[in-house]
Amino acid sequence: MTNSNNEKDILALETISELKNYNNYTFNLIRQKISDGQVLDFGCGFGVFSEYLQKLGYNVDGFDVNNEAVLESKSRGINTFSDLSQINQRYETITSSNVLEHVEDDIALMLDIKSLLKEDGTLVLYLPASKIAWTQMDEDVNHYRRYSKKELIEKLTRSGFYIQSVKYVDFIGWLVLMIFKLFRIKPKFNKKLLIFYDKFFFKNLKFLDYFFQKIVGKNLLVVANLKE
């Protein structure tokens, strides 16, 4: 991964940091999968999730290649790396949220992550799911893909990981995207629209994940280990 200051990336990071209901929900889901020991938030963005963990008492470092994001993460008090060569330790847990879909060679990045994990370490990934849910918004934020469960499991297995659990998250978000596609609406990445969705849709309908977590959702939450 090379350093960048892509304007689309910055807009996405700024928007994501303001989705309070969505963040509280997904942050807690990811936190539940973190084992004891030091954590690396790989692709930490503005450091919002890292700061959340730090306030809960976790020992957490961040890593990101976007220069502006690194500065913002550091301003939150997070020890943040901007180059993999700067990291000289291995971690008990590595988290990565909405990162791999931005990288053309995602398997190479999985191998980079693997090299930073301890032998009994845990990887927690949160990624966009369902290829059928692809919209203009994916293109607006430089996505290469949305993952199917099968594709993600196969790539992690090829990279030397053992899958512990996989589940879908944000069914209501997936349903909204399907409605857009049904009526041939091409939604662009819009900060105000996403904040509106967070306040009035996700907040009140996130409970639907309980019923659809094994079937479909806008995202996948995957936990993998280096040992079976």
PDB file of C-alpha atoms in Angstrom:
ATOM      1  CA  MET A   1       0.000   0.000   0.000  1.00  0.00           C
ATOM      2  CA  THR A   2       1.321   3.401  -0.974  1.00  0.00           C
ATOM      3  CA  ASN A   3       0.681   6.704   0.737  1.00  0.00           C
ATOM      4  CA  SER A   4      -2.095   8.829  -0.694  1.00  0.00           C
ATOM      5  CA  ASN A   5      -4.295  11.836  -0.054  1.00  0.00           C
ATOM      6  CA  ASN A   6      -7.139  10.927  -2.416  1.00  0.00           C
ATOM      7  CA  GLU A   7     -10.015  13.427  -2.020  1.00  0.00           C
ATOM      8  CA  LYS A   8     -12.624  10.672  -2.372  1.00  0.00           C
ATOM      9  CA  ASP A   9     -10.955   8.739   0.441  1.00  0.00           C
ATOM     10  CA  ILE A  10     -10.989  11.800   2.702  1.00  0.00           C
ATOM     11  CA  LEU A  11     -14.682  12.463   2.017  1.00  0.00           C
ATOM     12  CA  ALA A  12     -15.506   8.835   2.818  1.00  0.00           C
ATOM     13  CA  LEU A  13     -13.482   8.936   6.050  1.00  0.00           C
ATOM     14  CA  GLU A  14     -15.117  12.175   7.146  1.00  0.00           C
ATOM     15  CA  THR A  15     -18.569  10.790   6.464  1.00  0.00           C
ATOM     16  CA  ILE A  16     -17.987   7.446   8.162  1.00  0.00           C
ATOM     17  CA  SER A  17     -16.743   9.189  11.299  1.00  0.00           C
ATOM     18  CA  GLU A  18     -20.134  10.929  11.630  1.00  0.00           C
ATOM     19  CA  LEU A  19     -22.348   7.835  11.374  1.00  0.00           C
ATOM     20  CA  LYS A  20     -22.875   7.538  15.118  1.00  0.00           C
ATOM     21  CA  ASN A  21     -25.507   4.791  15.252  1.00  0.00           C
ATOM     22  CA  TYR A  22     -23.815   2.680  12.613  1.00  0.00           C
ATOM     23  CA  ASN A  23     -20.417   3.082  14.271  1.00  0.00           C
ATOM     24  CA  ASN A  24     -21.671   2.240  17.758  1.00  0.00           C
ATOM     25  CA  TYR A  25     -23.288  -0.919  16.427  1.00  0.00           C
ATOM     26  CA  THR A  26     -20.476  -2.163  14.210  1.00  0.00           C
ATOM     27  CA  PHE A  27     -17.705  -1.121  16.612  1.00  0.00           C
ATOM     28  CA  ASN A  28     -19.288  -3.241  19.322  1.00  0.00           C
ATOM     29  CA  LEU A  29     -19.624  -6.231  16.985  1.00  0.00           C
ATOM     30  CA  ILE A  30     -15.925  -6.025  16.101  1.00  0.00           C
ATOM     31  CA  ARG A  31     -14.840  -5.396  19.701  1.00  0.00           C
ATOM     32  CA  GLN A  32     -16.532  -8.613  20.826  1.00  0.00           C
ATOM     33  CA  LYS A  33     -14.162 -10.574  18.557  1.00  0.00           C
ATOM     34  CA  ILE A  34     -10.949  -9.030  19.917  1.00  0.00           C
ATOM     35  CA  SER A  35      -8.778 -11.211  22.136  1.00  0.00           C
ATOM     36  CA  ASP A  36      -6.526 -10.002  24.922  1.00  0.00           C
ATOM     37  CA  GLY A  37      -3.262  -8.283  24.053  1.00  0.00           C
ATOM     38  CA  GLN A  38      -2.194  -5.577  21.660  1.00  0.00           C
ATOM     39  CA  VAL A  39      -4.377  -4.600  18.714  1.00  0.00           C
ATOM     40  CA  LEU A  40      -3.466  -3.134  15.324  1.00  0.00           C
ATOM     41  CA  ASP A  41      -6.262  -1.342  13.472  1.00  0.00           C
ATOM     42  CA  PHE A  42      -5.133  -1.863   9.874  1.00  0.00           C
ATOM     43  CA  GLY A  43      -6.457   0.962   7.713  1.00  0.00           C
ATOM     44  CA  CYS A  44      -7.480   2.970  10.765  1.00  0.00           C
ATOM     45  CA  GLY A  45      -8.621   6.043   8.841  1.00  0.00           C
ATOM     46  CA  PHE A  46      -9.233   8.964  11.165  1.00  0.00           C
ATOM     47  CA  GLY A  47      -8.675   6.704  14.186  1.00  0.00           C
ATOM     48  CA  VAL A  48     -12.311   6.708  15.315  1.00  0.00           C
ATOM     49  CA  PHE A  49     -12.452   2.967  16.005  1.00  0.00           C
ATOM     50  CA  SER A  50      -8.935   2.970  17.480  1.00  0.00           C
ATOM     51  CA  GLU A  51      -9.953   5.750  19.843  1.00  0.00           C
ATOM     52  CA  TYR A  52     -13.093   3.792  20.787  1.00  0.00           C
ATOM     53  CA  LEU A  53     -10.948   0.782  21.712  1.00  0.00           C
ATOM     54  CA  GLN A  54      -8.415   2.895  23.562  1.00  0.00           C
ATOM     55  CA  LYS A  55     -11.136   4.424  25.734  1.00  0.00           C
ATOM     56  CA  LEU A  56     -12.231   0.890  26.635  1.00  0.00           C
ATOM     57  CA  GLY A  57      -8.719   0.100  27.847  1.00  0.00           C
ATOM     58  CA  TYR A  58      -7.317  -1.734  24.837  1.00  0.00           C
ATOM     59  CA  ASN A  59      -3.684  -1.269  23.837  1.00  0.00           C
ATOM     60  CA  VAL A  60      -4.140  -0.267  20.205  1.00  0.00           C
ATOM     61  CA  ASP A  61      -1.977   1.018  17.353  1.00  0.00           C
ATOM     62  CA  GLY A  62      -3.181   2.291  13.996  1.00  0.00           C
ATOM     63  CA  PHE A  63      -1.929   1.983  10.442  1.00  0.00           C
ATOM     64  CA  ASP A  64      -3.013   3.946   7.369  1.00  0.00           C
ATOM     65  CA  VAL A  65      -1.458   5.107   4.115  1.00  0.00           C
ATOM     66  CA  ASN A  66      -3.498   8.291   3.784  1.00  0.00           C
ATOM     67  CA  ASN A  67      -1.372  11.127   5.125  1.00  0.00           C
ATOM     68  CA  GLU A  68      -4.303  13.252   6.292  1.00  0.00           C
ATOM     69  CA  ALA A  69      -5.884  10.276   8.015  1.00  0.00           C
ATOM     70  CA  VAL A  70      -2.624   9.483   9.819  1.00  0.00           C
ATOM     71  CA  LEU A  71      -2.407  13.043  11.154  1.00  0.00           C
ATOM     72  CA  GLU A  72      -6.028  12.930  12.337  1.00  0.00           C
ATOM     73  CA  SER A  73      -5.507   9.546  13.988  1.00  0.00           C
ATOM     74  CA  LYS A  74      -2.417  10.797  15.794  1.00  0.00           C
ATOM     75  CA  SER A  75      -4.351  13.859  16.975  1.00  0.00           C
ATOM     76  CA  ARG A  76      -6.687  11.446  18.760  1.00  0.00           C
ATOM     77  CA  GLY A  77      -3.754  10.064  20.705  1.00  0.00           C
ATOM     78  CA  ILE A  78      -3.333   6.893  18.633  1.00  0.00           C
ATOM     79  CA  ASN A  79       0.155   5.585  17.895  1.00  0.00           C
ATOM     80  CA  THR A  80      -0.240   5.480  14.119  1.00  0.00           C
ATOM     81  CA  PHE A  81       2.084   4.063  11.467  1.00  0.00           C
ATOM     82  CA  SER A  82       2.103   5.220   7.849  1.00  0.00           C
ATOM     83  CA  ASP A  83       4.402   2.537   6.423  1.00  0.00           C
ATOM     84  CA  LEU A  84       4.573  -1.200   7.125  1.00  0.00           C
ATOM     85  CA  SER A  85       8.349  -0.957   7.504  1.00  0.00           C
ATOM     86  CA  GLN A  86       7.779   1.125  10.643  1.00  0.00           C
ATOM     87  CA  ILE A  87       6.073  -1.766  12.431  1.00  0.00           C
ATOM     88  CA  ASN A  88       8.560  -3.985  14.265  1.00  0.00           C
ATOM     89  CA  GLN A  89       6.242  -6.165  16.326  1.00  0.00           C
ATOM     90  CA  ARG A  90       3.458  -8.711  15.950  1.00  0.00           C
ATOM     91  CA  TYR A  91      -0.047  -8.358  17.320  1.00  0.00           C
ATOM     92  CA  GLU A  92      -2.528 -10.606  19.107  1.00  0.00           C
ATOM     93  CA  THR A  93      -5.383  -9.084  17.094  1.00  0.00           C
ATOM     94  CA  ILE A  94      -5.571  -7.140  13.853  1.00  0.00           C
ATOM     95  CA  THR A  95      -8.810  -5.431  12.887  1.00  0.00           C
ATOM     96  CA  SER A  96      -9.517  -4.033   9.441  1.00  0.00           C
ATOM     97  CA  SER A  97     -12.746  -2.323   8.460  1.00  0.00           C
ATOM     98  CA  ASN A  98     -13.611  -1.473   4.850  1.00  0.00           C
ATOM     99  CA  VAL A  99     -10.029  -1.603   3.568  1.00  0.00           C
ATOM    100  CA  LEU A 100      -9.410  -4.675   1.386  1.00  0.00           C
ATOM    101  CA  GLU A 101     -12.041  -3.676  -1.160  1.00  0.00           C
ATOM    102  CA  HIS A 102      -9.959  -0.585  -2.010  1.00  0.00           C
ATOM    103  CA  VAL A 103      -6.906  -2.663  -2.988  1.00  0.00           C
ATOM    104  CA  GLU A 104      -6.540  -4.371  -6.368  1.00  0.00           C
ATOM    105  CA  ASP A 105      -4.331  -7.180  -5.026  1.00  0.00           C
ATOM    106  CA  ASP A 106      -6.184  -7.996  -1.831  1.00  0.00           C
ATOM    107  CA  ILE A 107      -4.409 -11.333  -1.335  1.00  0.00           C
ATOM    108  CA  ALA A 108      -1.044  -9.549  -1.158  1.00  0.00           C
ATOM    109  CA  LEU A 109      -2.518  -7.321   1.526  1.00  0.00           C
ATOM    110  CA  MET A 110      -3.848 -10.344   3.422  1.00  0.00           C
ATOM    111  CA  LEU A 111      -0.307 -11.720   3.423  1.00  0.00           C
ATOM    112  CA  ASP A 112       1.010  -8.390   4.744  1.00  0.00           C
ATOM    113  CA  ILE A 113      -1.528  -8.565   7.554  1.00  0.00           C
ATOM    114  CA  LYS A 114      -0.594 -12.184   8.243  1.00  0.00           C
ATOM    115  CA  SER A 115       3.053 -11.172   8.690  1.00  0.00           C
ATOM    116  CA  LEU A 116       2.017  -8.775  11.475  1.00  0.00           C
ATOM    117  CA  LEU A 117       0.054 -11.361  13.483  1.00  0.00           C
ATOM    118  CA  LYS A 118       1.390 -13.560  16.245  1.00  0.00           C
ATOM    119  CA  GLU A 119       1.187 -17.304  15.611  1.00  0.00           C
ATOM    120  CA  ASP A 120      -2.006 -17.577  17.661  1.00  0.00           C
ATOM    121  CA  GLY A 121      -3.297 -14.195  16.487  1.00  0.00           C
ATOM    122  CA  THR A 122      -6.782 -13.250  15.346  1.00  0.00           C
ATOM    123  CA  LEU A 123      -7.849 -11.263  12.290  1.00  0.00           C
ATOM    124  CA  VAL A 124     -11.219  -9.473  12.347  1.00  0.00           C
ATOM    125  CA  LEU A 125     -12.408  -8.151   8.985  1.00  0.00           C
ATOM    126  CA  TYR A 126     -15.433  -5.996   8.213  1.00  0.00           C
ATOM    127  CA  LEU A 127     -16.007  -5.669   4.470  1.00  0.00           C
ATOM    128  CA  PRO A 128     -18.694  -4.721   1.911  1.00  0.00           C
ATOM    129  CA  ALA A 129     -20.668  -7.743   0.757  1.00  0.00           C
ATOM    130  CA  SER A 130     -22.990  -8.864  -2.020  1.00  0.00           C
ATOM    131  CA  LYS A 131     -21.905  -8.201  -5.593  1.00  0.00           C
ATOM    132  CA  ILE A 132     -25.514  -7.619  -6.551  1.00  0.00           C
ATOM    133  CA  ALA A 133     -25.508  -4.580  -4.250  1.00  0.00           C
ATOM    134  CA  TRP A 134     -22.871  -2.793  -6.338  1.00  0.00           C
ATOM    135  CA  THR A 135     -23.888   0.822  -7.047  1.00  0.00           C
ATOM    136  CA  GLN A 136     -22.401   4.107  -8.172  1.00  0.00           C
ATOM    137  CA  MET A 137     -21.395   4.716  -4.543  1.00  0.00           C
ATOM    138  CA  ASP A 138     -18.883   1.862  -4.752  1.00  0.00           C
ATOM    139  CA  GLU A 139     -17.272   3.513  -7.757  1.00  0.00           C
ATOM    140  CA  ASP A 140     -17.349   6.923  -6.053  1.00  0.00           C
ATOM    141  CA  VAL A 141     -15.194   5.633  -3.180  1.00  0.00           C
ATOM    142  CA  ASN A 142     -12.809   3.579  -5.367  1.00  0.00           C
ATOM    143  CA  HIS A 143     -14.008   0.072  -4.573  1.00  0.00           C
ATOM    144  CA  TYR A 144     -12.571  -2.780  -6.608  1.00  0.00           C
ATOM    145  CA  ARG A 145     -15.146  -5.262  -5.348  1.00  0.00           C
ATOM    146  CA  ARG A 146     -17.907  -6.221  -2.973  1.00  0.00           C
ATOM    147  CA  TYR A 147     -17.190  -9.660  -1.505  1.00  0.00           C
ATOM    148  CA  SER A 148     -19.242 -12.786  -1.662  1.00  0.00           C
ATOM    149  CA  LYS A 149     -18.893 -15.009   1.379  1.00  0.00           C
ATOM    150  CA  LYS A 150     -17.368 -17.737  -0.814  1.00  0.00           C
ATOM    151  CA  GLU A 151     -14.772 -15.427  -2.392  1.00  0.00           C
ATOM    152  CA  LEU A 152     -13.657 -13.998   0.937  1.00  0.00           C
ATOM    153  CA  ILE A 153     -13.334 -17.393   2.596  1.00  0.00           C
ATOM    154  CA  GLU A 154     -11.363 -18.764  -0.368  1.00  0.00           C
ATOM    155  CA  LYS A 155      -8.939 -15.828  -0.411  1.00  0.00           C
ATOM    156  CA  LEU A 156      -8.337 -15.950   3.332  1.00  0.00           C
ATOM    157  CA  THR A 157      -7.786 -19.709   3.182  1.00  0.00           C
ATOM    158  CA  ARG A 158      -5.294 -19.290   0.307  1.00  0.00           C
ATOM    159  CA  SER A 159      -3.478 -16.718   2.444  1.00  0.00           C
ATOM    160  CA  GLY A 160      -3.051 -19.188   5.307  1.00  0.00           C
ATOM    161  CA  PHE A 161      -5.969 -18.261   7.553  1.00  0.00           C
ATOM    162  CA  TYR A 162      -8.495 -20.550   9.218  1.00  0.00           C
ATOM    163  CA  ILE A 163     -12.031 -19.186   9.302  1.00  0.00           C
ATOM    164  CA  GLN A 164     -13.651 -19.094  12.739  1.00  0.00           C
ATOM    165  CA  SER A 165     -16.896 -17.289  11.985  1.00  0.00           C
ATOM    166  CA  VAL A 166     -18.641 -15.359   9.214  1.00  0.00           C
ATOM    167  CA  LYS A 167     -21.872 -13.391   9.382  1.00  0.00           C
ATOM    168  CA  TYR A 168     -23.689 -10.690   7.457  1.00  0.00           C
ATOM    169  CA  VAL A 169     -24.258  -7.227   8.912  1.00  0.00           C
ATOM    170  CA  ASP A 170     -26.587  -4.337   7.955  1.00  0.00           C
ATOM    171  CA  PHE A 171     -29.482  -6.070   6.230  1.00  0.00           C
ATOM    172  CA  ILE A 172     -31.457  -2.822   6.018  1.00  0.00           C
ATOM    173  CA  GLY A 173     -28.553  -1.189   4.145  1.00  0.00           C
ATOM    174  CA  TRP A 174     -28.579  -4.057   1.652  1.00  0.00           C
ATOM    175  CA  LEU A 175     -32.350  -3.745   1.231  1.00  0.00           C
ATOM    176  CA  VAL A 176     -32.087  -0.007   0.550  1.00  0.00           C
ATOM    177  CA  LEU A 177     -29.460  -0.669  -2.148  1.00  0.00           C
ATOM    178  CA  MET A 178     -31.712  -3.305  -3.714  1.00  0.00           C
ATOM    179  CA  ILE A 179     -34.619  -0.845  -3.810  1.00  0.00           C
ATOM    180  CA  PHE A 180     -32.362   1.677  -5.518  1.00  0.00           C
ATOM    181  CA  LYS A 181     -31.453  -0.924  -8.135  1.00  0.00           C
ATOM    182  CA  LEU A 182     -35.065  -2.022  -8.600  1.00  0.00           C
ATOM    183  CA  PHE A 183     -36.107   1.536  -9.447  1.00  0.00           C
ATOM    184  CA  ARG A 184     -32.895   2.170 -11.416  1.00  0.00           C
ATOM    185  CA  ILE A 185     -31.752   4.869  -9.016  1.00  0.00           C
ATOM    186  CA  LYS A 186     -28.003   5.441  -9.178  1.00  0.00           C
ATOM    187  CA  PRO A 187     -27.112   6.832  -5.744  1.00  0.00           C
ATOM    188  CA  LYS A 188     -23.844   8.718  -5.542  1.00  0.00           C
ATOM    189  CA  PHE A 189     -21.751   8.947  -2.402  1.00  0.00           C
ATOM    190  CA  ASN A 190     -23.594  11.660  -0.510  1.00  0.00           C
ATOM    191  CA  LYS A 191     -22.654  12.678   3.025  1.00  0.00           C
ATOM    192  CA  LYS A 192     -26.064  14.127   3.949  1.00  0.00           C
ATOM    193  CA  LEU A 193     -27.903  11.091   2.563  1.00  0.00           C
ATOM    194  CA  LEU A 194     -25.748   8.664   4.557  1.00  0.00           C
ATOM    195  CA  ILE A 195     -26.177  10.626   7.788  1.00  0.00           C
ATOM    196  CA  PHE A 196     -29.959  10.661   7.193  1.00  0.00           C
ATOM    197  CA  TYR A 197     -29.869   6.869   6.677  1.00  0.00           C
ATOM    198  CA  ASP A 198     -27.900   6.459   9.896  1.00  0.00           C
ATOM    199  CA  LYS A 199     -30.326   8.527  11.986  1.00  0.00           C
ATOM    200  CA  PHE A 200     -33.658   7.327  10.656  1.00  0.00           C
ATOM    201  CA  PHE A 201     -33.208   3.933   9.021  1.00  0.00           C
ATOM    202  CA  PHE A 202     -30.272   2.113  10.549  1.00  0.00           C
ATOM    203  CA  LYS A 203     -30.994   3.280  14.111  1.00  0.00           C
ATOM    204  CA  ASN A 204     -34.511   1.839  14.070  1.00  0.00           C
ATOM    205  CA  LEU A 205     -34.090  -1.216  11.851  1.00  0.00           C
ATOM    206  CA  LYS A 206     -30.691  -2.661  12.778  1.00  0.00           C
ATOM    207  CA  PHE A 207     -32.480  -5.375  14.776  1.00  0.00           C
ATOM    208  CA  LEU A 208     -33.274  -7.079  11.451  1.00  0.00           C
ATOM    209  CA  ASP A 209     -29.682  -8.345  11.392  1.00  0.00           C
ATOM    210  CA  TYR A 210     -30.708 -10.919  13.991  1.00  0.00           C
ATOM    211  CA  PHE A 211     -32.920 -12.620  11.403  1.00  0.00           C
ATOM    212  CA  PHE A 212     -30.717 -12.170   8.319  1.00  0.00           C
ATOM    213  CA  GLN A 213     -27.143 -12.534   9.644  1.00  0.00           C
ATOM    214  CA  LYS A 214     -26.758 -15.950   7.995  1.00  0.00           C
ATOM    215  CA  ILE A 215     -28.515 -14.977   4.772  1.00  0.00           C
ATOM    216  CA  VAL A 216     -27.573 -11.549   3.418  1.00  0.00           C
ATOM    217  CA  GLY A 217     -26.395  -8.082   4.384  1.00  0.00           C
ATOM    218  CA  LYS A 218     -24.504  -5.045   3.128  1.00  0.00           C
ATOM    219  CA  ASN A 219     -21.346  -6.184   4.919  1.00  0.00           C
ATOM    220  CA  LEU A 220     -19.537  -9.286   6.126  1.00  0.00           C
ATOM    221  CA  LEU A 221     -17.920  -9.695   9.539  1.00  0.00           C
ATOM    222  CA  VAL A 222     -15.233 -12.382   9.434  1.00  0.00           C
ATOM    223  CA  VAL A 223     -13.020 -13.754  12.192  1.00  0.00           C
ATOM    224  CA  ALA A 224      -9.972 -15.801  11.171  1.00  0.00           C
ATOM    225  CA  ASN A 225      -6.924 -17.281  12.928  1.00  0.00           C
ATOM    226  CA  LEU A 226      -3.509 -18.541  11.928  1.00  0.00           C
ATOM    227  CA  LYS A 227      -4.112 -21.776  13.828  1.00  0.00           C
ATOM    228  CA  GLU A 228      -7.049 -24.106  13.290  1.00  0.00           C
TER     229      GLU A 228
END
